[in-house]
Tab-separated table of C-alpha atoms in Angstrom:
chain	number	residue	atom	x	y	z
L	113	UNK	CA	15.090	-34.258	18.216
L	114	UNK	CA	15.422	-30.405	18.141
L	115	UNK	CA	18.326	-29.308	15.993
L	116	UNK	CA	21.220	-27.751	17.806
L	117	UNK	CA	21.943	-24.191	16.466
L	118	UNK	CA	24.980	-24.205	13.671
L	119	UNK	CA	24.232	-27.512	12.275
L	120	UNK	CA	24.710	-27.780	8.779
L	121	UNK	CA	20.941	-28.716	7.784
L	122	UNK	CA	20.260	-25.259	9.680
L	123	UNK	CA	22.955	-23.137	7.947
L	124	UNK	CA	21.819	-24.371	4.586
L	125	UNK	CA	18.078	-23.349	5.554
L	126	UNK	CA	19.282	-19.763	6.624
L	127	UNK	CA	21.546	-19.530	3.386
L	128	UNK	CA	18.696	-20.765	1.004
L	129	UNK	CA	16.040	-18.339	2.872
L	130	UNK	CA	18.522	-15.427	2.422
L	131	UNK	CA	19.249	-16.425	-1.521
L	132	UNK	CA	15.780	-16.562	-1.941
L	133	UNK	CA	14.871	-13.282	-0.335
L	134	UNK	CA	17.702	-11.622	-2.495
L	135	UNK	CA	16.493	-13.333	-5.627
L	136	UNK	CA	12.693	-11.855	-5.232
L	137	UNK	CA	14.187	-8.479	-4.178
L	138	UNK	CA	17.158	-8.066	-6.227
L	139	UNK	CA	17.156	-10.850	-8.881
L	140	UNK	CA	17.535	-12.198	-11.424
L	141	UNK	CA	21.106	-12.696	-10.198
L	142	UNK	CA	24.359	-14.641	-11.249
L	143	UNK	CA	25.679	-17.004	-9.330
L	144	UNK	CA	28.936	-14.766	-8.285
L	145	UNK	CA	26.429	-11.863	-7.663
L	146	UNK	CA	24.290	-14.257	-4.834
L	147	UNK	CA	27.641	-14.970	-3.466
L	148	UNK	CA	28.792	-11.301	-3.144
L	149	UNK	CA	25.472	-10.378	-1.521
L	150	UNK	CA	25.335	-13.453	0.612
L	151	UNK	CA	28.904	-13.372	1.633
L	152	UNK	CA	28.995	-17.171	0.523
L	153	UNK	CA	31.860	-18.579	-1.795
L	154	UNK	CA	31.310	-19.060	-5.387
L	155	UNK	CA	31.221	-22.891	-4.742
L	156	UNK	CA	28.735	-22.676	-1.958
L	157	UNK	CA	26.342	-20.480	-3.984
L	158	UNK	CA	26.392	-22.632	-6.678
L	159	UNK	CA	25.708	-25.598	-4.398
L	160	UNK	CA	22.856	-23.407	-3.088
L	161	UNK	CA	21.527	-22.632	-6.649
L	162	UNK	CA	21.626	-26.170	-7.551
L	163	UNK	CA	19.727	-27.389	-4.541
L	164	UNK	CA	17.084	-25.021	-5.217
L	165	UNK	CA	16.800	-25.556	-8.706
L	166	UNK	CA	16.710	-29.043	-7.817
L	167	UNK	CA	13.439	-28.300	-5.488
L	168	UNK	CA	11.587	-26.352	-8.278
L	169	UNK	CA	12.441	-23.097	-6.260
L	170	UNK	CA	14.875	-21.469	-8.683
L	171	UNK	CA	15.258	-21.613	-12.249
L	172	UNK	CA	17.610	-20.217	-15.234
L	173	UNK	CA	16.414	-16.418	-15.938
L	174	UNK	CA	18.890	-15.728	-19.003
L	175	UNK	CA	22.558	-14.678	-19.154
L	176	UNK	CA	24.589	-11.727	-18.036
L	177	UNK	CA	26.915	-10.360	-20.785
L	178	UNK	CA	30.238	-10.312	-19.602
L	179	UNK	CA	33.658	-8.871	-21.184
L	180	UNK	CA	35.926	-11.694	-21.624
L	181	UNK	CA	34.521	-15.140	-21.492
L	182	UNK	CA	31.060	-16.640	-21.789
L	183	UNK	CA	27.896	-14.816	-20.234
L	184	UNK	CA	27.150	-15.425	-16.772
L	185	UNK	CA	24.207	-17.509	-16.206
L	186	UNK	CA	21.022	-15.665	-14.345
L	187	UNK	CA	18.804	-17.187	-11.520
L	188	UNK	CA	15.457	-16.128	-10.354
L	189	UNK	CA	12.622	-17.446	-8.244
L	190	UNK	CA	10.539	-19.852	-9.999
L	191	UNK	CA	7.038	-17.752	-10.276
L	192	UNK	CA	5.333	-21.276	-10.424
L	193	UNK	CA	6.731	-22.475	-7.210
L	194	UNK	CA	3.768	-21.250	-5.439
L	195	UNK	CA	0.543	-19.091	-5.672
L	196	UNK	CA	-1.499	-16.615	-3.199
L	197	UNK	CA	-5.192	-15.193	-3.652
L	198	UNK	CA	-5.979	-12.024	-2.224
L	199	UNK	CA	-9.556	-10.654	-1.947
L	200	UNK	CA	-11.749	-7.421	-1.542
L	201	UNK	CA	-15.403	-7.708	-0.165
L	202	UNK	CA	-17.429	-5.002	-0.767
L	203	UNK	CA	-21.270	-4.985	-0.639
L	204	UNK	CA	-21.314	-4.339	-4.451
L	205	UNK	CA	-18.578	-6.753	-5.512
L	206	UNK	CA	-16.179	-9.342	-4.802
L	207	UNK	CA	-12.620	-9.062	-6.298
L	208	UNK	CA	-10.094	-11.639	-6.175
L	209	UNK	CA	-6.742	-11.607	-7.582
L	210	UNK	CA	-3.913	-14.450	-7.655
L	211	UNK	CA	-0.421	-13.862	-7.641
L	212	UNK	CA	2.742	-16.226	-8.048
L	213	UNK	CA	5.316	-16.364	-5.333
L	214	UNK	CA	7.133	-13.422	-6.713
L	215	UNK	CA	4.078	-11.090	-6.546
L	216	UNK	CA	2.873	-10.913	-9.516
L	217	UNK	CA	-0.660	-10.713	-10.388
L	218	UNK	CA	-1.444	-13.249	-13.148
L	219	UNK	CA	-5.074	-13.143	-12.864
L	220	UNK	CA	-8.096	-10.885	-11.417
L	221	UNK	CA	-12.018	-11.257	-11.633
L	222	UNK	CA	-15.186	-9.397	-9.800
L	223	UNK	CA	-17.672	-11.250	-9.070
L	224	UNK	CA	-21.339	-10.071	-8.269
L	225	UNK	CA	-22.120	-10.992	-4.216
L	226	UNK	CA	-25.878	-11.489	-5.091
L	227	UNK	CA	-25.241	-14.445	-7.296
L	228	UNK	CA	-24.972	-16.239	-3.746
L	229	UNK	CA	-26.024	-14.798	-0.539
L	230	UNK	CA	-23.711	-17.174	1.436
L	231	UNK	CA	-20.461	-15.487	1.729
L	232	UNK	CA	-18.582	-18.812	1.683
L	233	UNK	CA	-20.134	-19.569	-1.262
L	234	UNK	CA	-19.157	-16.168	-3.331
L	235	UNK	CA	-15.633	-15.964	-2.060
L	236	UNK	CA	-15.292	-19.330	-3.163
L	237	UNK	CA	-16.790	-18.607	-6.378
L	238	UNK	CA	-14.441	-15.922	-6.830
L	239	UNK	CA	-11.267	-17.907	-6.137
L	240	UNK	CA	-12.125	-20.287	-8.648
L	241	UNK	CA	-12.824	-18.243	-11.507
L	242	UNK	CA	-9.497	-16.410	-10.793
L	243	UNK	CA	-7.562	-19.688	-10.926
L	244	UNK	CA	-9.387	-20.689	-13.951
L	245	UNK	CA	-8.521	-17.221	-15.531
L	246	UNK	CA	-5.025	-17.770	-14.425
L	247	UNK	CA	-5.029	-21.502	-15.677
L	248	UNK	CA	-3.915	-22.885	-12.386
L	249	UNK	CA	-5.705	-25.265	-9.561
L	250	UNK	CA	-7.388	-23.831	-6.612
L	251	UNK	CA	-5.038	-26.661	-4.469
L	252	UNK	CA	-2.064	-24.647	-5.522
L	253	UNK	CA	-2.750	-21.545	-3.691
L	254	UNK	CA	-1.085	-21.547	-0.427
L	255	UNK	CA	-2.692	-18.515	1.384
L	256	UNK	CA	-6.117	-16.649	1.012
L	257	UNK	CA	-6.081	-13.253	2.496
L	258	UNK	CA	-9.294	-11.400	2.489
L	259	UNK	CA	-10.347	-7.693	3.140
L	260	UNK	CA	-13.574	-6.572	4.116
L	261	UNK	CA	-14.837	-3.624	6.178
L	262	UNK	CA	-15.684	-4.088	9.826
L	263	UNK	CA	-13.883	-5.406	12.951
L	264	UNK	CA	-12.045	-8.533	12.851
L	265	UNK	CA	-11.368	-10.319	16.167
L	266	UNK	CA	-7.588	-10.572	16.443
L	267	UNK	CA	-7.380	-13.718	18.469
L	268	UNK	CA	-10.098	-15.832	16.660
L	269	UNK	CA	-9.624	-14.185	13.044
L	270	UNK	CA	-13.181	-14.148	13.026
L	271	UNK	CA	-15.556	-11.158	11.703
L	272	UNK	CA	-16.838	-9.328	15.049
L	273	UNK	CA	-19.423	-7.288	12.796
L	274	UNK	CA	-19.544	-5.249	9.576
L	275	UNK	CA	-22.277	-3.239	9.037
L	276	UNK	CA	-22.030	-2.906	5.604
L	277	UNK	CA	-21.944	-6.913	5.122
L	278	UNK	CA	-24.210	-8.167	7.434
L	279	UNK	CA	-24.177	-11.653	6.494
L	280	UNK	CA	-20.397	-11.568	7.299
L	281	UNK	CA	-20.013	-12.973	11.079
L	282	UNK	CA	-18.816	-15.218	13.561
L	283	UNK	CA	-18.663	-18.637	11.532
L	284	UNK	CA	-17.416	-17.698	8.393
L	285	UNK	CA	-13.622	-18.042	8.626
L	286	UNK	CA	-14.599	-21.741	9.745
L	287	UNK	CA	-16.594	-22.220	6.602
L	288	UNK	CA	-13.962	-20.760	4.293
L	289	UNK	CA	-11.139	-22.793	5.696
L	290	UNK	CA	-12.985	-25.910	5.370
L	291	UNK	CA	-13.626	-25.335	1.543
L	292	UNK	CA	-10.121	-23.509	1.066
L	293	UNK	CA	-7.687	-24.748	3.507
L	294	UNK	CA	-6.467	-23.288	6.953
L	295	UNK	CA	-4.286	-20.461	5.467
L	296	UNK	CA	-7.304	-18.338	5.273
L	297	UNK	CA	-6.902	-14.891	6.671
L	298	UNK	CA	-9.588	-12.282	7.151
L	299	UNK	CA	-8.344	-8.823	7.581
L	300	UNK	CA	-9.887	-5.568	8.065
L	301	UNK	CA	-9.440	-3.497	4.364
L	302	UNK	CA	-7.718	-0.374	5.801
L	303	UNK	CA	-5.023	-2.649	7.638
L	304	UNK	CA	-4.279	-3.811	4.123
L	305	UNK	CA	-4.173	-0.669	2.451
L	306	UNK	CA	-1.558	0.236	4.865
L	307	UNK	CA	0.364	-2.838	4.055
L	308	UNK	CA	0.307	-2.056	0.373
L	309	UNK	CA	1.500	1.666	1.198
L	310	UNK	CA	4.331	0.083	3.252
L	311	UNK	CA	5.151	-2.100	0.339
L	312	UNK	CA	4.555	-0.094	-2.821
L	313	UNK	CA	3.698	3.075	-1.661
L	314	UNK	CA	4.039	6.546	-0.127
L	315	UNK	CA	5.146	4.692	3.384
L	316	UNK	CA	7.693	2.435	1.538
L	317	UNK	CA	10.143	1.416	4.006
L	318	UNK	CA	8.251	3.240	6.990
L	319	UNK	CA	8.304	1.227	10.292
L	320	UNK	CA	5.769	3.851	12.047
L	321	UNK	CA	2.957	5.381	10.133
L	322	UNK	CA	-0.762	5.779	9.845
L	323	UNK	CA	-2.737	5.695	6.926
L	324	UNK	CA	-6.220	8.113	7.127
L	325	UNK	CA	-8.794	6.332	4.980
L	326	UNK	CA	-11.788	8.668	3.934
L	327	UNK	CA	-14.627	7.731	1.654
L	328	UNK	CA	-17.706	6.214	2.321
L	329	UNK	CA	-16.474	5.302	5.778
L	330	UNK	CA	-13.486	6.511	7.921
L	331	UNK	CA	-10.989	4.147	9.096
L	332	UNK	CA	-7.163	4.584	10.377
L	333	UNK	CA	-4.183	1.845	9.543
L	334	UNK	CA	-1.959	1.842	12.352
L	335	UNK	CA	1.626	0.567	11.613
L	336	UNK	CA	4.129	0.817	14.723
L	337	UNK	CA	7.538	-0.770	14.981
L	338	UNK	CA	6.965	-2.491	11.249
L	339	UNK	CA	4.100	-4.315	12.870
L	340	UNK	CA	0.133	-3.852	12.143
L	341	UNK	CA	-1.508	-2.371	15.583
L	342	UNK	CA	-5.030	-4.061	15.856
L	343	UNK	CA	-6.092	-3.413	19.533
L	344	UNK	CA	-7.188	-5.915	21.891
L	345	UNK	CA	-10.594	-6.264	20.297
L	346	UNK	CA	-9.795	-5.384	16.607
L	347	UNK	CA	-10.836	-2.131	16.952
L	348	UNK	CA	-8.060	-0.027	16.650
L	349	UNK	CA	-8.394	2.563	13.817
L	350	UNK	CA	-12.399	3.196	14.090
L	351	UNK	CA	-11.873	6.654	13.620
L	352	UNK	CA	-15.035	7.657	12.398
L	353	UNK	CA	-16.216	7.348	16.025
L	354	UNK	CA	-13.257	10.068	17.351
L	355	UNK	CA	-15.276	12.621	19.459
L	356	UNK	CA	-15.112	16.039	17.779
L	357	UNK	CA	-15.554	19.784	19.208
L	358	UNK	CA	-18.908	21.084	17.720
L	359	UNK	CA	-20.105	17.823	16.459
L	360	UNK	CA	-22.853	15.500	18.290
L	361	UNK	CA	-21.886	12.353	19.875
L	362	UNK	CA	-22.801	9.164	18.514
L	363	UNK	CA	-26.576	8.630	19.158
L	364	UNK	CA	-25.899	4.607	18.796
L	365	UNK	CA	-22.805	2.682	18.657
L	366	UNK	CA	-24.467	0.246	16.264
L	367	UNK	CA	-24.922	3.269	13.771
L	368	UNK	CA	-21.397	4.347	12.262
L	369	UNK	CA	-22.927	7.121	10.330
L	370	UNK	CA	-23.747	8.973	13.615
L	371	UNK	CA	-20.134	8.733	14.905
L	372	UNK	CA	-18.445	12.374	15.279
L	373	UNK	CA	-15.784	12.581	12.950
L	374	UNK	CA	-17.739	10.722	10.422
L	375	UNK	CA	-20.266	13.463	10.697
L	376	UNK	CA	-17.607	15.985	9.971
L	377	UNK	CA	-15.915	14.297	6.667
L	378	UNK	CA	-18.183	11.656	5.487
L	379	UNK	CA	-19.944	11.601	2.453
L	380	UNK	CA	-22.950	13.688	3.241
L	381	UNK	CA	-21.003	16.344	4.918
L	382	UNK	CA	-18.742	16.547	2.156
L	383	UNK	CA	-21.472	16.746	-0.049
L	384	UNK	CA	-22.847	19.747	2.131
L	385	UNK	CA	-19.344	21.573	2.111
L	386	UNK	CA	-19.100	21.335	-1.509
L	387	UNK	CA	-22.552	22.681	-1.946
L	388	UNK	CA	-21.811	25.815	0.396
L	389	UNK	CA	-18.872	26.404	-1.569
L	390	UNK	CA	-20.351	26.279	-5.100
L	391	UNK	CA	-18.477	23.288	-6.102
L	392	UNK	CA	-20.331	20.884	-8.314
L	393	UNK	CA	-19.179	18.228	-10.892
L	394	UNK	CA	-20.387	19.383	-14.511
L	395	UNK	CA	-22.620	16.759	-16.415
L	396	UNK	CA	-23.035	14.512	-13.124
L	397	UNK	CA	-26.431	14.857	-11.151
L	398	UNK	CA	-25.043	12.860	-8.447
L	399	UNK	CA	-21.398	12.966	-8.478
L	400	UNK	CA	-19.188	10.877	-5.548
L	401	UNK	CA	-17.491	12.831	-3.333
L	402	UNK	CA	-13.895	12.038	-5.197
L	403	UNK	CA	-15.556	13.798	-8.175
L	404	UNK	CA	-16.138	16.816	-5.895
L	405	UNK	CA	-12.836	17.184	-4.758
L	406	UNK	CA	-11.408	16.579	-7.913
L	407	UNK	CA	-13.648	19.263	-9.425
L	408	UNK	CA	-12.437	21.761	-6.448
L	409	UNK	CA	-9.116	20.989	-7.070
L	410	UNK	CA	-9.138	21.480	-10.758
L	411	UNK	CA	-11.288	24.738	-10.434
L	412	UNK	CA	-8.685	26.127	-7.861
L	413	UNK	CA	-11.560	26.354	-5.236
L	414	UNK	CA	-9.081	26.844	-2.235
L	415	UNK	CA	-11.738	27.876	0.117
L	416	UNK	CA	-13.101	24.341	-0.534
L	417	UNK	CA	-9.894	22.678	-0.202
L	418	UNK	CA	-8.969	24.187	3.322
L	419	UNK	CA	-12.064	23.780	4.668
L	420	UNK	CA	-11.707	20.237	4.025
L	421	UNK	CA	-8.314	20.060	4.838
L	422	UNK	CA	-9.235	21.549	8.116
L	423	UNK	CA	-11.719	18.910	9.071
L	424	UNK	CA	-9.322	16.097	8.012
L	425	UNK	CA	-6.619	17.677	10.232
L	426	UNK	CA	-8.664	17.272	13.138
L	427	UNK	CA	-8.308	13.379	12.869
L	428	UNK	CA	-4.739	13.679	12.235
L	429	UNK	CA	-4.080	15.958	14.938
L	430	UNK	CA	-5.790	13.602	17.403
L	431	UNK	CA	-3.558	10.398	16.050
L	432	UNK	CA	-0.427	12.945	16.168
L	433	UNK	CA	-0.759	13.574	19.860
L	434	UNK	CA	-1.212	10.147	21.105
L	435	UNK	CA	0.706	8.164	18.397
L	436	UNK	CA	3.414	10.764	16.946
L	437	UNK	CA	3.807	8.448	13.881
L	438	UNK	CA	5.651	11.161	12.146
L	439	UNK	CA	3.768	10.266	8.552
L	440	UNK	CA	0.438	10.596	7.765
L	441	UNK	CA	-0.860	8.760	4.299
L	442	UNK	CA	-4.082	10.191	3.159
L	443	UNK	CA	-5.894	7.322	1.256
L	444	UNK	CA	-9.323	6.060	0.432
L	445	UNK	CA	-11.348	7.850	-2.555
L	446	UNK	CA	-10.768	11.380	-0.793
L	447	UNK	CA	-7.080	11.096	-0.146
L	448	UNK	CA	-6.397	9.656	-3.807
L	449	UNK	CA	-8.397	12.462	-5.261
L	450	UNK	CA	-6.965	15.292	-3.235
L	451	UNK	CA	-3.355	14.075	-3.928
L	452	UNK	CA	-0.228	16.421	-2.896
L	453	UNK	CA	-2.485	19.623	-3.225
L	454	UNK	CA	-4.951	18.295	-0.002
L	455	UNK	CA	-2.122	16.563	1.653
L	456	UNK	CA	0.052	19.766	2.166
L	457	UNK	CA	-3.001	21.634	2.962
L	458	UNK	CA	-3.708	19.098	5.738
L	459	UNK	CA	-0.470	18.991	7.044
L	460	UNK	CA	-0.222	22.802	7.266
L	461	UNK	CA	-3.374	22.915	8.829
L	462	UNK	CA	-2.246	20.112	11.795
L	463	UNK	CA	0.899	22.293	12.430
L	464	UNK	CA	-1.517	25.236	13.482
L	465	UNK	CA	-3.133	22.771	16.062
L	466	UNK	CA	-0.666	20.282	17.070
L	467	UNK	CA	2.619	20.147	18.762
L	468	UNK	CA	3.491	17.389	16.642
L	469	UNK	CA	4.204	18.211	12.996
L	470	UNK	CA	3.888	14.900	10.733
L	471	UNK	CA	4.650	14.671	7.513
L	472	UNK	CA	1.145	14.244	5.534
L	473	UNK	CA	1.670	12.521	1.990
L	474	UNK	CA	-0.925	11.320	-0.659
L	475	UNK	CA	-1.172	7.345	-1.323
L	476	UNK	CA	0.911	6.232	-3.875
L	477	UNK	CA	-0.335	2.736	-4.464
L	478	UNK	CA	-1.596	2.295	-7.948
L	479	UNK	CA	-4.571	0.023	-8.427
L	480	UNK	CA	-6.582	-1.545	-5.795
L	481	UNK	CA	-4.737	-0.567	-2.252
L	482	UNK	CA	-6.987	-3.300	-0.544
L	483	UNK	CA	-6.467	-5.998	-2.727
L	484	UNK	CA	-2.470	-5.388	-3.224
L	485	UNK	CA	-2.529	-5.329	0.516
L	486	UNK	CA	-4.281	-8.827	0.788
L	487	UNK	CA	-1.800	-10.025	-1.649
L	488	UNK	CA	1.293	-8.919	0.485
L	489	UNK	CA	0.130	-10.584	3.543
L	490	UNK	CA	-0.730	-13.587	1.763
L	491	UNK	CA	3.023	-13.690	0.173
L	492	UNK	CA	4.586	-13.318	3.622
L	493	UNK	CA	2.582	-16.223	4.776
L	494	UNK	CA	3.201	-18.083	1.639
L	495	UNK	CA	7.316	-17.177	1.414
L	496	UNK	CA	7.503	-18.111	5.244
L	497	UNK	CA	6.103	-21.777	4.353
L	498	UNK	CA	7.930	-22.226	1.412
L	499	UNK	CA	11.374	-20.553	1.523
L	500	UNK	CA	11.903	-22.473	5.267
L	501	UNK	CA	11.270	-25.756	3.594
L	502	UNK	CA	14.160	-26.409	1.486
L	503	UNK	CA	16.321	-28.779	2.776
């Protein structure tokens, strides 16, 4: 029989959820602090904490020294009450991280994908190794989120296509769920980078922003109204295909390197640009694009930086006049290497060609943004499940 709004059970669930979220974001807290933040009485807060402690969701976390009288007990979410896994799948490596319910990463491993040609097997192997390192059983993981290059169907959740990962295809999701359980999610890597940027980086707290990912390939993560915008087919953000004046249109839609914007800012284009400006990485015969960008900035090669900024501004301006996001984050290898210096030049270049004037900033996520975003997404699902089932 469905519950009626306002029943004691429902109110307890609402209060429990609010308390657990506060203990995650603000904790550890005393009973009095929790009561003040939730608006609950000390008695009700005490009953709530006792109930959550009995269920293993809350644990004692020390004491708060006070003035007169005994110290107040501190409470926090029990880190071992649930775990999640986040993964990044690349052609040359599969990285898996395990985090507890508080978001603390307790293990991270990278495995060679050539060890098993079957993508289901290699993901399962990576998860098993990460759990072994963390000293927990795979069965304790509540959710798995996998970040991968390519287009993910927003309806089925399966990979529609991935040029860099030809073995990832329709049917992979079912195979993974058969081994790991129903809470397996595959997500585009740049979308996950956007989640990480919102949770930990330059877009913290922002509901409307985009992240322009530049590196081996080009991508765009779009956050509108606090939600990822994936498009009807999952193809939102495939900015490498953006038509660009002066660049040829794609010769084949199955060849991403022929996309117009990809031709303008892709790896080979930026190597040619660096060569034209005399930018070389010392003692490295085959530098990455990120190395060249860092070298140019360190050497004060403003001509190179301004040319690069002008090229990136083409993509940013196209997005700005359609979405007007207000905030653009430069991510990927190029965005990280260029830092605030490149971001400022891109903002200036956009202002010259676009009536909208978005703020352009460099990524501020430490570590692997795709992996961090996968953990963010997995935690959202796991907390929804765990924190909503307390009574």
